[in-house]
Short mmCIF file of C-alpha atoms in Angstrom, two decimals:
data_model
loop_
_atom_site.label_atom_id
_atom_site.label_comp_id
_atom_site.label_asym_id
_atom_site.label_seq_id
_atom_site.Cartn_x
_atom_site.Cartn_y
_atom_site.Cartn_z
CA MET A 1 -24.03 -1.93 -24.70
CA ALA A 2 -21.89 -4.91 -25.75
CA GLY A 3 -19.23 -3.85 -28.23
CA GLU A 4 -15.54 -4.45 -27.85
CA VAL A 5 -14.08 -5.05 -24.39
CA VAL A 6 -10.35 -5.29 -23.72
CA LEU A 7 -8.68 -5.71 -20.31
CA LEU A 8 -5.09 -4.64 -19.70
CA ASP A 9 -4.03 -6.60 -16.64
CA ALA A 10 -1.31 -8.52 -14.83
CA TYR A 11 -1.97 -12.09 -13.70
CA VAL A 12 -1.06 -11.72 -10.02
CA SER A 13 -2.69 -8.32 -9.45
CA MET A 14 -5.56 -8.35 -6.92
CA PHE A 15 -6.85 -5.21 -8.57
CA GLY A 16 -6.93 -6.91 -11.95
CA MET A 17 -8.66 -9.93 -10.45
CA ARG A 18 -11.51 -7.69 -9.28
CA VAL A 19 -12.23 -6.70 -12.86
CA ARG A 20 -11.92 -10.28 -14.13
CA ILE A 21 -14.47 -11.40 -11.54
CA ALA A 22 -16.90 -8.60 -12.43
CA LEU A 23 -16.64 -9.38 -16.15
CA ALA A 24 -17.18 -13.09 -15.43
CA GLU A 25 -20.18 -12.37 -13.19
CA LYS A 26 -21.77 -10.45 -16.04
CA GLY A 27 -20.84 -13.04 -18.66
CA ILE A 28 -18.98 -10.48 -20.75
CA GLN A 29 -16.68 -11.63 -23.54
CA TYR A 30 -13.45 -9.73 -23.59
CA GLU A 31 -9.86 -9.81 -24.78
CA TYR A 32 -7.34 -10.23 -21.98
CA LYS A 33 -3.95 -8.59 -22.55
CA GLU A 34 -1.27 -9.47 -20.02
CA GLN A 35 1.02 -6.52 -19.34
CA ASP A 36 4.71 -6.54 -18.53
CA LEU A 37 4.93 -3.84 -15.91
CA SER A 38 8.73 -3.68 -16.06
CA ASN A 39 8.42 -2.73 -19.72
CA LYS A 40 5.14 -0.90 -20.15
CA SER A 41 3.41 -1.20 -23.49
CA SER A 42 2.53 1.84 -25.55
CA LEU A 43 -1.12 0.78 -25.31
CA LEU A 44 -1.00 0.92 -21.51
CA LEU A 45 0.75 4.28 -21.52
CA GLN A 46 -1.79 5.61 -24.00
CA MET A 47 -4.81 4.26 -22.10
CA ASN A 48 -3.66 5.21 -18.60
CA PRO A 49 -1.28 8.13 -19.08
CA ILE A 50 -1.85 9.53 -15.58
CA HIS A 51 -1.01 6.47 -13.47
CA LYS A 52 0.44 4.02 -16.05
CA LYS A 53 -1.07 1.19 -14.03
CA ILE A 54 -3.26 -1.85 -14.53
CA PRO A 55 -6.07 -2.77 -14.62
CA VAL A 56 -7.44 -0.72 -17.50
CA LEU A 57 -10.74 -1.59 -19.14
CA ILE A 58 -11.07 -0.46 -22.74
CA HIS A 59 -14.71 -0.43 -23.84
CA ASN A 60 -15.38 0.55 -27.44
CA GLY A 61 -12.00 2.26 -27.50
CA LYS A 62 -12.53 4.33 -24.35
CA SER A 63 -10.48 3.56 -21.26
CA VAL A 64 -11.68 3.26 -17.68
CA CYS A 65 -9.05 3.13 -14.93
CA GLU A 66 -8.89 2.28 -11.21
CA SER A 67 -10.26 -1.16 -10.28
CA LEU A 68 -13.19 -0.09 -8.08
CA ILE A 69 -14.24 2.53 -10.61
CA ILE A 70 -14.06 -0.11 -13.35
CA VAL A 71 -16.18 -2.57 -11.33
CA GLN A 72 -18.85 0.10 -10.75
CA TYR A 73 -18.72 1.00 -14.45
CA ILE A 74 -19.22 -2.63 -15.44
CA ASP A 75 -22.08 -2.93 -12.95
CA GLU A 76 -23.77 0.17 -14.35
CA VAL A 77 -23.36 -0.62 -18.05
CA TRP A 78 -24.28 -4.33 -17.82
CA LYS A 79 -26.96 -3.66 -15.27
CA ASP A 80 -29.41 -6.40 -16.20
CA LYS A 81 -27.30 -9.33 -15.02
CA SER A 82 -25.89 -10.20 -11.59
CA PRO A 83 -26.08 -6.75 -9.97
CA LEU A 84 -23.04 -6.18 -7.77
CA MET A 85 -23.85 -2.96 -5.91
CA PRO A 86 -26.66 -3.06 -3.33
CA THR A 87 -29.79 -1.09 -4.25
CA ASP A 88 -30.21 0.68 -0.92
CA PRO A 89 -28.19 3.93 -0.78
CA TYR A 90 -27.01 3.35 2.79
CA LYS A 91 -25.80 -0.17 1.96
CA ARG A 92 -24.11 1.21 -1.14
CA ALA A 93 -22.29 3.77 0.99
CA GLN A 94 -21.17 1.03 3.37
CA ALA A 95 -19.94 -1.15 0.50
CA ARG A 96 -17.95 1.77 -0.94
CA PHE A 97 -16.57 2.66 2.48
CA TRP A 98 -15.21 -0.83 3.15
CA ALA A 99 -13.89 -1.24 -0.40
CA ASP A 100 -12.00 2.02 0.06
CA PHE A 101 -10.77 0.75 3.47
CA ILE A 102 -9.40 -2.36 1.76
CA ASP A 103 -7.45 -0.18 -0.66
CA LYS A 104 -6.16 2.14 2.04
CA LYS A 105 -5.22 -0.47 4.65
CA ILE A 106 -5.24 -4.10 3.53
CA TYR A 107 -3.15 -3.69 0.37
CA ASP A 108 -0.53 -1.61 2.11
CA SER A 109 -0.10 -3.74 5.22
CA GLY A 110 -0.17 -6.93 3.11
CA ARG A 111 2.58 -5.56 0.92
CA ARG A 112 4.72 -4.75 3.93
CA ILE A 113 4.36 -8.34 5.17
CA TRP A 114 6.19 -9.75 2.17
CA THR A 115 8.61 -6.89 1.58
CA THR A 116 9.93 -6.28 5.09
CA LYS A 117 11.44 -8.17 8.02
CA GLY A 118 11.81 -7.92 11.76
CA GLU A 119 9.86 -5.27 13.66
CA GLU A 120 8.45 -3.67 10.53
CA GLN A 121 7.08 -7.00 9.40
CA GLU A 122 5.59 -7.74 12.82
CA ALA A 123 3.83 -4.37 12.81
CA ALA A 124 2.52 -5.07 9.29
CA LYS A 125 1.19 -8.48 10.33
CA LYS A 126 -0.62 -6.99 13.29
CA GLU A 127 -2.15 -4.20 11.22
CA PHE A 128 -3.17 -6.67 8.53
CA ILE A 129 -4.93 -8.99 10.98
CA ASP A 130 -6.59 -6.06 12.79
CA CYS A 131 -8.00 -4.88 9.48
CA LEU A 132 -9.23 -8.34 8.55
CA LYS A 133 -10.93 -8.58 11.93
CA LEU A 134 -12.77 -5.31 11.26
CA LEU A 135 -13.95 -6.78 7.98
CA GLU A 136 -15.05 -9.94 9.79
CA GLY A 137 -17.19 -7.70 11.98
CA GLU A 138 -18.72 -6.12 8.89
CA LEU A 139 -19.46 -9.58 7.45
CA GLY A 140 -21.18 -10.75 10.61
CA GLU A 141 -23.30 -13.84 10.06
CA LYS A 142 -24.04 -13.09 6.40
CA PRO A 143 -22.88 -15.58 3.75
CA TYR A 144 -21.44 -12.71 1.69
CA PHE A 145 -20.67 -9.07 2.37
CA GLY A 146 -23.46 -8.39 -0.12
CA GLY A 147 -25.91 -10.37 2.03
CA GLU A 148 -27.47 -13.41 0.42
CA SER A 149 -25.69 -12.77 -2.85
CA PHE A 150 -22.11 -12.08 -3.84
CA GLY A 151 -21.60 -8.37 -4.39
CA PHE A 152 -19.29 -5.39 -4.79
CA LEU A 153 -17.47 -5.69 -1.49
CA ASP A 154 -16.98 -9.43 -1.97
CA VAL A 155 -15.42 -8.64 -5.37
CA ALA A 156 -13.21 -6.00 -3.77
CA LEU A 157 -11.79 -8.32 -1.12
CA ILE A 158 -11.70 -11.87 -2.48
CA PRO A 159 -8.65 -11.38 -4.75
CA PHE A 160 -6.51 -10.87 -1.65
CA TYR A 161 -7.26 -14.50 -0.72
CA SER A 162 -4.98 -15.62 -3.56
CA TRP A 163 -2.20 -13.74 -1.79
CA PHE A 164 -2.87 -15.19 1.69
CA PRO A 165 -0.45 -18.14 1.30
CA THR A 166 2.27 -15.67 0.19
CA TYR A 167 1.66 -13.45 3.24
CA GLU A 168 1.62 -16.53 5.47
CA LYS A 169 4.85 -18.00 4.11
CA CYS A 170 6.72 -14.69 4.15
CA GLY A 171 5.31 -13.66 7.52
CA ASN A 172 5.36 -17.09 9.13
CA PHE A 173 1.82 -16.96 10.50
CA ASN A 174 -1.59 -18.49 9.91
CA ILE A 175 -4.42 -16.24 8.78
CA GLU A 176 -7.19 -18.83 9.20
CA ALA A 177 -6.30 -19.29 12.87
CA LYS A 178 -6.75 -15.57 13.49
CA CYS A 179 -9.71 -14.91 11.15
CA PRO A 180 -11.61 -18.16 10.70
CA LYS A 181 -14.87 -16.51 9.65
CA LEU A 182 -13.16 -14.53 6.94
CA VAL A 183 -11.40 -17.57 5.54
CA ALA A 184 -14.71 -19.48 5.62
CA TRP A 185 -16.23 -16.63 3.59
CA ALA A 186 -13.32 -16.80 1.13
CA LYS A 187 -13.74 -20.55 0.66
CA ARG A 188 -17.43 -19.95 -0.03
CA CYS A 189 -16.55 -17.34 -2.67
CA VAL A 190 -14.08 -19.55 -4.53
CA GLN A 191 -16.90 -22.06 -5.04
CA LYS A 192 -18.27 -19.57 -7.55
CA GLU A 193 -17.05 -20.12 -11.08
CA SER A 194 -16.50 -16.41 -11.71
CA VAL A 195 -14.12 -16.26 -8.75
CA ALA A 196 -12.39 -19.60 -9.27
CA LYS A 197 -11.44 -18.77 -12.84
CA SER A 198 -10.37 -15.21 -12.05
CA LEU A 199 -8.11 -15.69 -9.06
CA ALA A 200 -4.43 -16.27 -9.68
CA GLU A 201 -3.03 -19.59 -8.45
CA SER A 202 -1.40 -19.06 -5.06
CA ASP A 203 1.79 -20.91 -6.10
CA LYS A 204 2.27 -18.55 -9.00
CA VAL A 205 1.64 -15.56 -6.73
CA TYR A 206 4.30 -16.84 -4.33
CA ASP A 207 6.80 -17.37 -7.17
CA PHE A 208 6.14 -13.81 -8.31
CA ALA A 209 6.70 -12.47 -4.80
CA LEU A 210 9.99 -14.36 -4.48
CA GLN A 211 11.17 -13.00 -7.82
CA MET A 212 10.22 -9.46 -6.79
CA LYS A 213 12.03 -9.84 -3.47
CA GLN A 214 15.18 -10.86 -5.36
CA ARG A 215 14.81 -8.00 -7.78
CA LEU A 216 14.26 -5.53 -4.95
CA GLY A 217 17.17 -6.96 -3.00
CA ILE A 218 15.04 -8.14 -0.08
CA ALA A 219 16.12 -11.44 1.48
CA MET B 1 -36.17 9.71 2.51
CA ALA B 2 -38.05 8.81 5.68
CA GLY B 3 -37.51 11.44 8.29
CA ASN B 4 -35.24 14.30 7.61
CA ASP B 5 -32.84 14.24 10.51
CA VAL B 6 -29.62 15.27 8.81
CA LYS B 7 -26.47 16.24 10.64
CA VAL B 8 -23.01 17.03 9.34
CA LEU B 9 -20.10 16.63 11.74
CA GLY B 10 -17.31 18.87 10.60
CA ALA B 11 -15.33 22.07 10.80
CA TRP B 12 -15.78 25.16 8.63
CA PRO B 13 -12.18 25.36 7.35
CA SER B 14 -12.10 21.79 6.09
CA PRO B 15 -12.42 21.36 2.31
CA TYR B 16 -13.59 17.78 2.80
CA VAL B 17 -16.42 18.97 5.04
CA MET B 18 -17.43 21.50 2.40
CA ARG B 19 -18.20 18.68 -0.02
CA PRO B 20 -21.28 17.21 1.69
CA ARG B 21 -22.47 20.73 2.62
CA ILE B 22 -22.41 21.80 -1.03
CA ALA B 23 -24.17 18.57 -2.02
CA LEU B 24 -26.91 19.11 0.57
CA ASN B 25 -27.31 22.70 -0.64
CA ILE B 26 -27.72 21.48 -4.22
CA LYS B 27 -30.53 19.21 -3.01
CA SER B 28 -32.00 21.97 -0.80
CA VAL B 29 -31.77 19.69 2.22
CA ALA B 30 -31.62 21.37 5.63
CA TYR B 31 -29.10 20.00 8.12
CA ASP B 32 -27.56 20.64 11.51
CA PHE B 33 -23.91 21.56 11.26
CA LEU B 34 -22.17 20.20 14.35
CA GLU B 35 -18.75 21.76 14.58
CA GLU B 36 -15.82 19.85 15.96
CA GLN B 37 -13.29 21.78 17.99
CA PHE B 38 -9.80 21.84 16.51
CA GLY B 39 -7.55 19.42 18.35
CA ALA B 40 -10.27 17.60 20.34
CA LYS B 41 -12.55 14.93 18.91
CA SER B 42 -16.10 14.69 20.24
CA GLU B 43 -17.68 11.51 21.56
CA LEU B 44 -20.15 11.65 18.71
CA LEU B 45 -17.35 11.73 16.13
CA LEU B 46 -15.47 8.84 17.73
CA LYS B 47 -18.69 6.82 17.87
CA SER B 48 -19.78 7.71 14.32
CA ASN B 49 -16.43 7.14 12.64
CA PRO B 50 -14.58 4.61 14.77
CA VAL B 51 -12.40 3.46 11.86
CA TYR B 52 -10.80 6.81 10.94
CA LYS B 53 -12.11 9.24 13.60
CA LYS B 54 -12.21 11.95 10.94
CA ILE B 55 -14.60 14.58 9.63
CA PRO B 56 -16.83 14.91 7.70
CA VAL B 57 -19.44 12.46 8.89
CA LEU B 58 -23.02 12.64 7.65
CA ILE B 59 -25.55 11.33 10.15
CA HIS B 60 -28.88 10.64 8.45
CA ASP B 61 -31.68 9.41 10.70
CA GLY B 62 -29.04 8.32 13.18
CA LYS B 63 -26.94 6.37 10.66
CA PRO B 64 -23.40 7.57 9.98
CA ILE B 65 -21.82 7.79 6.54
CA CYS B 66 -18.09 8.53 6.31
CA GLU B 67 -15.58 9.64 3.65
CA SER B 68 -16.52 12.86 1.87
CA LEU B 69 -16.87 11.51 -1.69
CA ILE B 70 -18.87 8.53 -0.50
CA ILE B 71 -21.13 10.94 1.41
CA VAL B 72 -21.66 13.05 -1.73
CA GLN B 73 -22.68 9.97 -3.71
CA TYR B 74 -25.00 8.93 -0.90
CA ILE B 75 -26.65 12.37 -0.88
CA ASP B 76 -27.09 12.19 -4.65
CA GLU B 77 -28.73 8.77 -4.42
CA VAL B 78 -31.04 9.44 -1.47
CA TRP B 79 -32.37 12.83 -2.55
CA ASN B 80 -32.81 11.76 -6.14
CA SER B 81 -35.64 14.16 -6.98
CA GLY B 82 -33.26 17.12 -6.68
CA PRO B 83 -30.71 18.17 -9.34
CA SER B 84 -28.27 15.33 -10.14
CA ILE B 85 -24.73 15.52 -8.85
CA LEU B 86 -23.15 12.52 -10.58
CA PRO B 87 -23.37 12.48 -14.40
CA SER B 88 -26.08 10.21 -15.80
CA ASP B 89 -23.89 8.40 -18.32
CA PRO B 90 -21.81 5.51 -16.85
CA TYR B 91 -18.67 6.50 -18.76
CA ASP B 92 -18.93 10.13 -17.66
CA ARG B 93 -19.45 8.87 -14.11
CA ALA B 94 -16.30 6.76 -14.34
CA ILE B 95 -14.34 9.78 -15.57
CA ALA B 96 -15.70 12.01 -12.79
CA ARG B 97 -14.82 9.36 -10.18
CA PHE B 98 -11.36 8.90 -11.70
CA TRP B 99 -10.47 12.59 -11.43
CA ALA B 100 -11.97 12.91 -7.95
CA THR B 101 -9.78 10.00 -6.81
CA TYR B 102 -6.76 11.62 -8.51
CA ILE B 103 -7.46 14.85 -6.65
CA ASP B 104 -7.61 13.09 -3.28
CA ASP B 105 -4.79 10.58 -3.81
CA LYS B 106 -2.28 12.67 -5.74
CA TRP B 107 -3.10 16.33 -6.18
CA PHE B 108 -4.14 17.47 -2.71
CA PRO B 109 -1.31 15.64 -0.93
CA ALA B 110 1.02 17.56 -3.29
CA MET B 111 -0.75 20.79 -2.30
CA ARG B 112 -0.19 20.01 1.37
CA GLY B 113 3.47 19.59 0.47
CA ILE B 114 3.67 23.33 -0.28
CA ALA B 115 2.64 24.13 3.28
CA ALA B 116 5.17 21.71 4.72
CA ALA B 117 8.03 23.03 2.58
CA GLN B 118 10.50 25.21 4.42
CA GLY B 119 12.37 27.83 2.46
CA GLU B 120 11.92 29.25 -1.04
CA ASP B 121 13.68 26.45 -2.95
CA ALA B 122 11.71 23.75 -1.22
CA GLN B 123 8.52 25.65 -1.85
CA LYS B 124 9.28 26.06 -5.56
CA ALA B 125 9.96 22.33 -5.82
CA ALA B 126 6.77 21.55 -3.91
CA MET B 127 4.73 23.71 -6.27
CA GLU B 128 5.73 21.86 -9.44
CA PRO B 129 3.55 18.76 -9.05
CA VAL B 130 0.63 20.94 -7.96
CA VAL B 131 0.81 23.14 -11.04
CA GLU B 132 1.37 20.11 -13.29
CA GLY B 133 -1.72 18.56 -11.73
CA LEU B 134 -3.74 21.67 -12.46
CA VAL B 135 -2.70 21.48 -16.11
CA LEU B 136 -4.00 17.90 -16.19
CA LEU B 137 -7.20 19.04 -14.52
CA GLU B 138 -7.51 21.82 -17.11
CA GLY B 139 -7.58 19.05 -19.73
CA ALA B 140 -10.20 17.18 -17.73
CA PHE B 141 -12.23 20.38 -17.45
CA LYS B 142 -12.21 20.86 -21.23
CA ASN B 143 -13.33 17.26 -21.77
CA CYS B 144 -16.00 17.18 -19.09
CA SER B 145 -17.48 20.67 -19.42
CA LYS B 146 -17.75 20.51 -23.23
CA GLY B 147 -17.77 24.30 -23.37
CA LYS B 148 -20.08 24.83 -20.41
CA LYS B 149 -19.40 26.54 -17.10
CA PHE B 150 -18.75 23.53 -14.90
CA PHE B 151 -17.25 20.03 -15.00
CA GLY B 152 -20.87 18.95 -14.55
CA GLY B 153 -22.09 21.08 -17.47
CA ASP B 154 -24.56 23.90 -16.83
CA LYS B 155 -24.74 23.05 -13.13
CA ILE B 156 -22.23 22.08 -10.48
CA GLY B 157 -21.56 18.35 -10.30
CA TYR B 158 -19.45 15.75 -8.53
CA LEU B 159 -16.09 16.76 -9.95
CA ASP B 160 -16.78 20.47 -9.42
CA ILE B 161 -17.39 19.70 -5.74
CA ALA B 162 -14.36 17.40 -5.51
CA LEU B 163 -11.97 20.08 -6.78
CA GLY B 164 -13.79 23.30 -5.93
CA CYS B 165 -13.73 22.63 -2.19
CA PHE B 166 -9.97 23.27 -2.28
CA LEU B 167 -10.23 26.75 -3.82
CA GLY B 168 -10.25 28.50 -0.47
CA TRP B 169 -7.01 26.77 0.54
CA MET B 170 -5.50 27.39 -2.87
CA ARG B 171 -6.11 31.10 -2.46
CA VAL B 172 -4.62 31.07 1.03
CA THR B 173 -1.56 29.21 -0.26
CA GLU B 174 -1.18 31.78 -3.05
CA LYS B 175 -1.48 34.61 -0.55
CA LEU B 176 0.75 33.27 2.24
CA ASN B 177 3.48 31.94 -0.04
CA ASN B 178 3.24 34.72 -2.64
CA VAL B 179 2.82 32.28 -5.50
CA LYS B 180 0.33 31.69 -8.31
CA LEU B 181 -1.39 28.33 -8.53
CA LEU B 182 -4.33 29.07 -10.82
CA ASP B 183 -2.73 30.95 -13.68
CA GLU B 184 -5.07 32.61 -16.18
CA ALA B 185 -2.60 31.97 -19.00
CA LYS B 186 -1.76 28.36 -18.14
CA THR B 187 -5.19 27.17 -17.05
CA PRO B 188 -7.74 29.63 -18.46
CA GLY B 189 -10.66 27.24 -18.18
CA LEU B 190 -10.08 26.51 -14.51
CA TYR B 191 -9.34 30.15 -13.80
CA LYS B 192 -12.82 31.16 -14.97
CA TRP B 193 -14.40 28.04 -13.47
CA ALA B 194 -13.03 28.96 -10.04
CA GLU B 195 -14.87 32.28 -10.08
CA ASP B 196 -18.10 30.67 -11.28
CA PHE B 197 -17.85 27.91 -8.68
CA CYS B 198 -17.32 30.23 -5.74
CA ALA B 199 -20.18 32.47 -6.88
CA ASP B 200 -22.65 29.58 -7.12
CA SER B 201 -25.58 29.66 -4.72
CA SER B 202 -24.78 26.19 -3.36
CA VAL B 203 -21.20 27.21 -2.58
CA LYS B 204 -21.24 30.88 -1.53
CA ASP B 205 -22.26 30.36 2.08
CA VAL B 206 -19.96 27.47 2.84
CA MET B 207 -16.78 28.78 1.17
CA PRO B 208 -14.99 30.83 3.83
CA SER B 209 -13.42 34.16 2.90
CA THR B 210 -9.71 34.01 2.09
CA ASP B 211 -8.87 36.25 5.04
CA LYS B 212 -10.80 34.17 7.57
CA LEU B 213 -9.22 31.01 6.20
CA ALA B 214 -5.74 32.57 6.25
CA GLU B 215 -6.12 33.19 9.97
CA ALA B 216 -7.17 29.59 10.62
CA ALA B 217 -4.44 28.44 8.23
CA LYS B 218 -1.65 29.88 10.38
CA VAL B 219 -2.61 27.57 13.23
CA ILE B 220 -3.08 24.55 11.00
CA LEU B 221 0.07 25.16 8.92
CA ALA B 222 2.16 25.33 12.05
CA LYS B 223 0.82 21.90 12.90
CA ILE B 224 1.59 20.49 9.42
CA ARG B 225 5.16 21.84 9.58
CA ALA B 226 5.65 20.34 13.03
CA GLN B 227 4.44 16.96 11.74
CA ALA B 228 6.70 17.17 8.66
CA SER B 229 9.82 17.88 10.68
CA SER B 230 9.17 15.29 13.41
#
């Protein structure tokens, strides 16, 4: 079950952060290998030949790709500690549905907030907030999406919190004002050690975004 | 498993809708198939899937589950005394999920590109990523099947369902565009697998005939082309 665990990742990636959090929740020792995505390593290309993307988990030499698939894999292999998926099949389906929604909608609209301007940016901001509001509805009065304990959907979403200040600065808006319950949930999550040590520092995320904007030729 | 009120909201031509139907057949679970009319969404659909307003939706004891692959996993977990759909080993499960995601995120959108392509050159170009994808999937088939009939081994599993549901549309595409997608020389494993999949008892009754699908395709393809050129 234990064996060798290696994570190919990039510091500011929300997808990578999901895996870091899951590994921390389970208390798994692993080797972290930061990847330079502008100059992809042969290890990355060998371990994820189809997408050439991070994160990649390498467990006993075998690679697992796609962040949500990796988190479920970790949850299933190290099943005796801190279970992340709910036990009830309907709740599991709901958790998967909303995690997939985050990937389809939140990532994309968030990205457009810091990479576009004008009307396109305004549309992105609106879509982003609308999606967060839907998630607020799903959270309801629960402390975590997982209920009383931190779970799969919490893991899926919380990394985006490290990007909120970047979205806010680039988009000139305040997320907490629009989605106070969601931000309250996020602040609760970062109290957890597994989350606090896995999330990238927001300043560093912002620096990264500024560098990317320069590189992409976006003002 | 309390109660057994199972409904599938869908439409017979949709490959995504086929997925939960095959899964329910594997588990021998009876269900009501509520067909949506093409071009008009029912109140029940809008209420059951307010986020995407899309089919399929599984409604089990009044509770909706959306997104075809999520529905298949749900079916596997609820009716767990029937034959398993997901592999039992966590690594094999991760691999099955990986390829199913690849099919939905990369391969099928490329397949839709063939329909949208106007003219022979565009169609040839559109076919390339689809055929390349099938070569990758041939590799996956070799690794997952380990010499057996299906991705899932002796019996149909998650990845068989994820890819197999598109066979009807693949055959229609081959017929209408006069091209070959599943080539016996290039992808011999998948070529044989396709026959075995379509012949399976869980699939036979929900896989429409190529002719029937070709008729429905003409209407749908016209729509895709209109969307692509707008």
